[in-house]
């Protein structure tokens, strides 16, 4: 008996069965026809309930578990190397198949993707290592700093609430990045120490991005409609909420 058949054989309510199947789908990303065969339902029915459960999770779980801390500016709030360092930001990507035309290939291009094409999304966490912000999805070629500048995250940033990020965000006010060496000069010992501290703090968001990709729907090649940014965004946001839900059991070191 397969995992999914075992799930459905339990004497629990239908709603819990559907939730379990939807979570199993997000984690392992088996095809809808395969799931339909396993649960002995029509493909159309499976497609409908997966979409419905995703909508419910997004409206309930995401809204409950992903938000900026109300006390983020408080001096007692956990912070990075300096007291003003309250958030860490980085982008991650969802690999997509090669688009059919040259304009789309240019828009979706992402060098780190296994297919060279992707959707891009930006994640922010606090120093409890909880995801507190997830952007909408963008074309893979969009620059990280563009996504940040178009987000509402910067509305919460000031001298006492600053963001730690990598060198892709250099130039944005109140975003702290590793220091670059000047042409023909080496970094000072102070700047080297500063960079080590910033990079050490950034390890948390990289760990979070790795955890997101343990869900095969974002860690593998996405089979959904690549033009449907709304649905892709909803998927990443739900998975981010699920990662937060697992933090107590599986804390991020650091």
Tab-separated table of C-alpha atoms in Angstrom:
chain	number	residue	atom	x	y	z
A	1	UNK	CA	0.000	0.000	0.000
A	2	UNK	CA	1.403	3.422	-0.970
A	3	UNK	CA	1.844	6.343	1.431
A	4	UNK	CA	-1.147	8.156	0.030
A	5	UNK	CA	-3.395	5.079	0.256
A	6	UNK	CA	-2.351	4.669	3.887
A	7	UNK	CA	-3.284	8.287	4.564
A	8	UNK	CA	-6.722	7.855	3.035
A	9	UNK	CA	-7.402	4.569	4.840
A	10	UNK	CA	-7.363	6.240	8.246
A	11	UNK	CA	-10.712	6.796	9.895
A	12	UNK	CA	-10.588	10.594	9.913
A	13	UNK	CA	-12.804	13.229	8.422
A	14	UNK	CA	-12.719	13.963	4.715
A	15	UNK	CA	-11.312	17.435	5.256
A	16	UNK	CA	-8.277	16.041	7.052
A	17	UNK	CA	-7.786	13.492	4.282
A	18	UNK	CA	-7.760	16.241	1.681
A	19	UNK	CA	-5.352	18.337	3.750
A	20	UNK	CA	-2.975	15.395	4.134
A	21	UNK	CA	-3.024	14.699	0.397
A	22	UNK	CA	-2.430	18.380	-0.414
A	23	UNK	CA	0.547	18.556	1.957
A	24	UNK	CA	1.883	15.318	0.489
A	25	UNK	CA	1.522	16.851	-2.981
A	26	UNK	CA	3.470	19.992	-2.026
A	27	UNK	CA	6.234	17.936	-0.446
A	28	UNK	CA	6.682	15.299	-3.149
A	29	UNK	CA	5.057	16.937	-6.210
A	30	UNK	CA	3.720	13.797	-7.824
A	31	UNK	CA	1.605	14.476	-10.879
A	32	UNK	CA	-2.123	14.997	-10.501
A	33	UNK	CA	-2.930	11.959	-12.714
A	34	UNK	CA	-0.748	9.820	-10.425
A	35	UNK	CA	-2.542	11.110	-7.329
A	36	UNK	CA	-5.917	10.562	-9.005
A	37	UNK	CA	-4.980	6.938	-9.624
A	38	UNK	CA	-3.735	6.458	-6.062
A	39	UNK	CA	-6.869	7.861	-4.422
A	40	UNK	CA	-9.261	6.460	-7.016
A	41	UNK	CA	-10.709	9.822	-7.980
A	42	UNK	CA	-11.103	11.619	-11.287
A	43	UNK	CA	-8.191	13.830	-12.342
A	44	UNK	CA	-10.513	16.847	-12.472
A	45	UNK	CA	-11.643	16.185	-8.896
A	46	UNK	CA	-8.069	15.942	-7.639
A	47	UNK	CA	-7.114	19.148	-9.437
A	48	UNK	CA	-10.082	20.930	-7.876
A	49	UNK	CA	-9.440	19.861	-4.286
A	50	UNK	CA	-5.693	20.543	-4.486
A	51	UNK	CA	-6.437	24.066	-5.668
A	52	UNK	CA	-9.125	24.518	-3.013
A	53	UNK	CA	-6.941	23.312	-0.141
A	54	UNK	CA	-4.097	25.557	-1.328
A	55	UNK	CA	-6.475	28.529	-1.239
A	56	UNK	CA	-7.587	27.628	2.294
A	57	UNK	CA	-4.006	27.198	3.519
A	58	UNK	CA	-3.040	30.523	2.013
A	59	UNK	CA	-5.945	32.417	3.539
A	60	UNK	CA	-5.500	30.835	6.987
A	61	UNK	CA	-1.994	29.498	7.586
A	62	UNK	CA	0.000	32.049	5.590
A	63	UNK	CA	-1.870	35.004	7.035
A	64	UNK	CA	-1.344	33.635	10.549
A	65	UNK	CA	2.324	32.622	10.348
A	66	UNK	CA	4.002	35.149	8.036
A	67	UNK	CA	4.166	38.746	9.224
A	68	UNK	CA	6.673	41.314	10.400
A	69	UNK	CA	7.034	41.338	14.202
A	70	UNK	CA	5.093	44.181	15.788
A	71	UNK	CA	8.050	44.896	18.083
A	72	UNK	CA	10.696	44.801	15.376
A	73	UNK	CA	12.056	48.234	16.339
A	74	UNK	CA	12.268	47.314	20.024
A	75	UNK	CA	15.809	47.299	21.398
A	76	UNK	CA	15.152	43.878	22.955
A	77	UNK	CA	14.250	42.279	19.629
A	78	UNK	CA	16.937	39.782	18.493
A	79	UNK	CA	19.319	41.413	16.049
A	80	UNK	CA	22.445	40.861	14.005
A	81	UNK	CA	25.974	42.209	14.476
A	82	UNK	CA	24.521	45.621	15.315
A	83	UNK	CA	21.329	46.462	17.181
A	84	UNK	CA	19.748	47.987	14.078
A	85	UNK	CA	20.220	44.789	12.046
A	86	UNK	CA	16.744	43.259	12.359
A	87	UNK	CA	16.024	41.482	9.060
A	88	UNK	CA	17.847	39.293	6.542
A	89	UNK	CA	16.791	39.267	2.883
A	90	UNK	CA	17.671	37.035	-0.038
A	91	UNK	CA	16.043	35.774	-3.207
A	92	UNK	CA	15.419	32.201	-4.215
A	93	UNK	CA	14.143	30.721	-7.447
A	94	UNK	CA	11.737	28.129	-8.795
A	95	UNK	CA	13.087	26.292	-11.822
A	96	UNK	CA	10.758	26.270	-14.837
A	97	UNK	CA	10.999	24.548	-18.237
A	98	UNK	CA	12.525	26.414	-21.161
A	99	UNK	CA	9.953	28.889	-22.540
A	100	UNK	CA	8.898	28.574	-26.154
A	101	UNK	CA	9.918	31.969	-27.536
A	102	UNK	CA	12.995	34.170	-27.314
A	103	UNK	CA	11.328	37.040	-25.441
A	104	UNK	CA	10.164	34.710	-22.685
A	105	UNK	CA	13.531	32.974	-22.554
A	106	UNK	CA	15.134	36.358	-21.955
A	107	UNK	CA	12.594	37.273	-19.259
A	108	UNK	CA	12.773	33.973	-17.369
A	109	UNK	CA	16.548	33.512	-17.684
A	110	UNK	CA	18.268	32.583	-14.427
A	111	UNK	CA	21.848	31.327	-14.514
A	112	UNK	CA	21.591	29.253	-11.323
A	113	UNK	CA	18.549	27.293	-12.471
A	114	UNK	CA	19.167	23.776	-13.801
A	115	UNK	CA	17.212	24.692	-16.951
A	116	UNK	CA	18.572	28.288	-17.039
A	117	UNK	CA	14.999	29.557	-16.549
A	118	UNK	CA	13.115	30.353	-13.372
A	119	UNK	CA	10.656	32.373	-11.366
A	120	UNK	CA	12.248	34.469	-8.630
A	121	UNK	CA	10.887	35.271	-5.183
A	122	UNK	CA	12.324	37.255	-2.284
A	123	UNK	CA	12.295	36.036	1.315
A	124	UNK	CA	12.957	37.962	4.529
A	125	UNK	CA	13.506	36.485	7.982
A	126	UNK	CA	14.108	37.935	11.432
A	127	UNK	CA	16.739	36.853	13.945
A	128	UNK	CA	14.392	34.262	15.416
A	129	UNK	CA	15.003	32.738	11.955
A	130	UNK	CA	11.308	32.980	11.147
A	131	UNK	CA	10.200	33.963	7.663
A	132	UNK	CA	8.430	37.298	8.041
A	133	UNK	CA	7.962	38.341	4.418
A	134	UNK	CA	7.548	36.631	1.044
A	135	UNK	CA	7.361	38.709	-2.127
A	136	UNK	CA	5.294	38.005	-5.185
A	137	UNK	CA	6.960	35.936	-7.904
A	138	UNK	CA	8.920	37.689	-10.647
A	139	UNK	CA	10.609	36.683	-13.875
A	140	UNK	CA	13.955	35.039	-13.175
A	141	UNK	CA	15.936	37.830	-14.846
A	142	UNK	CA	14.626	40.593	-12.560
A	143	UNK	CA	17.372	41.993	-10.334
A	144	UNK	CA	17.139	41.360	-6.585
A	145	UNK	CA	17.309	45.041	-5.722
A	146	UNK	CA	14.412	45.762	-8.095
A	147	UNK	CA	12.206	43.254	-6.281
A	148	UNK	CA	13.134	44.793	-2.944
A	149	UNK	CA	12.499	48.342	-4.126
A	150	UNK	CA	9.040	47.355	-5.406
A	151	UNK	CA	8.099	45.559	-2.194
A	152	UNK	CA	6.394	47.101	0.825
A	153	UNK	CA	9.192	45.742	3.017
A	154	UNK	CA	11.126	48.999	2.731
A	155	UNK	CA	8.228	50.839	4.368
A	156	UNK	CA	9.297	49.209	7.651
A	157	UNK	CA	13.002	49.970	7.286
A	158	UNK	CA	14.763	52.945	8.863
A	159	UNK	CA	17.859	53.786	10.910
A	160	UNK	CA	16.748	51.466	13.732
A	161	UNK	CA	15.438	48.633	11.521
A	162	UNK	CA	17.941	47.660	8.852
A	163	UNK	CA	18.234	44.725	6.468
A	164	UNK	CA	21.236	42.449	6.012
A	165	UNK	CA	21.712	41.236	2.438
A	166	UNK	CA	24.357	40.122	-0.046
A	167	UNK	CA	26.253	42.263	-2.563
A	168	UNK	CA	23.350	42.118	-5.009
A	169	UNK	CA	21.621	44.737	-2.864
A	170	UNK	CA	24.432	47.286	-2.678
A	171	UNK	CA	23.145	50.832	-3.007
A	172	UNK	CA	19.782	50.516	-1.264
A	173	UNK	CA	19.388	52.743	1.786
A	174	UNK	CA	19.260	50.931	5.150
A	175	UNK	CA	20.362	47.662	3.545
A	176	UNK	CA	23.634	46.435	5.040
A	177	UNK	CA	25.833	44.455	2.648
A	178	UNK	CA	29.404	43.129	2.711
A	179	UNK	CA	31.941	45.848	2.022
A	180	UNK	CA	33.708	45.804	-1.332
A	181	UNK	CA	37.387	46.494	-1.648
A	182	UNK	CA	38.362	49.592	-3.563
A	183	UNK	CA	40.139	49.200	-6.879
A	184	UNK	CA	43.765	48.316	-6.301
A	185	UNK	CA	43.362	48.064	-2.539
A	186	UNK	CA	42.822	45.271	-0.048
A	187	UNK	CA	40.128	45.283	2.604
A	188	UNK	CA	41.200	46.512	6.010
A	189	UNK	CA	41.119	44.080	8.930
A	190	UNK	CA	38.079	45.936	10.245
A	191	UNK	CA	36.221	45.498	6.944
A	192	UNK	CA	37.171	41.815	6.801
A	193	UNK	CA	35.789	41.332	10.314
A	194	UNK	CA	32.612	43.207	9.348
A	195	UNK	CA	32.135	41.022	6.255
A	196	UNK	CA	32.581	37.833	8.273
A	197	UNK	CA	29.877	38.965	10.688
A	198	UNK	CA	27.472	39.911	7.897
A	199	UNK	CA	28.049	36.665	6.010
A	200	UNK	CA	27.621	34.669	9.210
A	201	UNK	CA	24.276	36.378	9.854
A	202	UNK	CA	23.193	35.717	6.260
A	203	UNK	CA	23.678	31.967	6.724
A	204	UNK	CA	20.206	31.768	8.302
A	205	UNK	CA	18.368	32.951	5.178
A	206	UNK	CA	20.412	30.595	2.998
A	207	UNK	CA	19.433	27.739	5.304
A	208	UNK	CA	15.788	28.797	5.028
A	209	UNK	CA	15.980	28.814	1.229
A	210	UNK	CA	17.377	25.283	1.353
A	211	UNK	CA	14.467	24.203	3.540
A	212	UNK	CA	11.971	25.679	1.112
A	213	UNK	CA	13.488	23.560	-1.626
A	214	UNK	CA	12.878	20.356	0.347
A	215	UNK	CA	9.331	20.814	-0.940
A	216	UNK	CA	9.636	19.321	-4.406
A	217	UNK	CA	7.063	21.674	-5.904
A	218	UNK	CA	9.590	24.527	-5.551
A	219	UNK	CA	12.778	22.457	-5.344
A	220	UNK	CA	12.235	20.605	-8.613
A	221	UNK	CA	11.058	21.769	-12.020
A	222	UNK	CA	7.730	23.539	-11.672
A	223	UNK	CA	5.071	22.074	-13.967
A	224	UNK	CA	2.416	24.725	-13.431
A	225	UNK	CA	1.659	27.553	-15.834
A	226	UNK	CA	4.736	29.780	-15.670
A	227	UNK	CA	2.653	32.851	-16.524
A	228	UNK	CA	0.417	32.336	-13.490
A	229	UNK	CA	2.535	34.291	-11.015
A	230	UNK	CA	-0.398	34.527	-8.611
A	231	UNK	CA	-0.611	30.760	-8.123
A	232	UNK	CA	3.173	30.322	-7.923
A	233	UNK	CA	3.325	33.088	-5.311
A	234	UNK	CA	0.580	31.416	-3.303
A	235	UNK	CA	2.485	28.114	-3.342
A	236	UNK	CA	5.746	29.672	-2.103
A	237	UNK	CA	3.938	31.632	0.588
A	238	UNK	CA	2.133	28.539	1.889
A	239	UNK	CA	5.372	26.545	1.956
A	240	UNK	CA	7.082	29.407	3.800
A	241	UNK	CA	4.347	29.257	6.435
A	242	UNK	CA	4.816	25.489	6.748
A	243	UNK	CA	8.560	26.012	7.255
A	244	UNK	CA	7.796	28.438	10.090
A	245	UNK	CA	5.451	25.859	11.578
A	246	UNK	CA	8.332	23.364	11.720
A	247	UNK	CA	10.795	25.747	13.382
A	248	UNK	CA	10.079	24.643	16.947
A	249	UNK	CA	10.836	21.035	16.077
A	250	UNK	CA	13.672	21.755	13.651
A	251	UNK	CA	15.313	25.068	14.645
A	252	UNK	CA	17.831	26.721	12.369
A	253	UNK	CA	21.293	26.807	13.959
A	254	UNK	CA	23.031	30.092	14.523
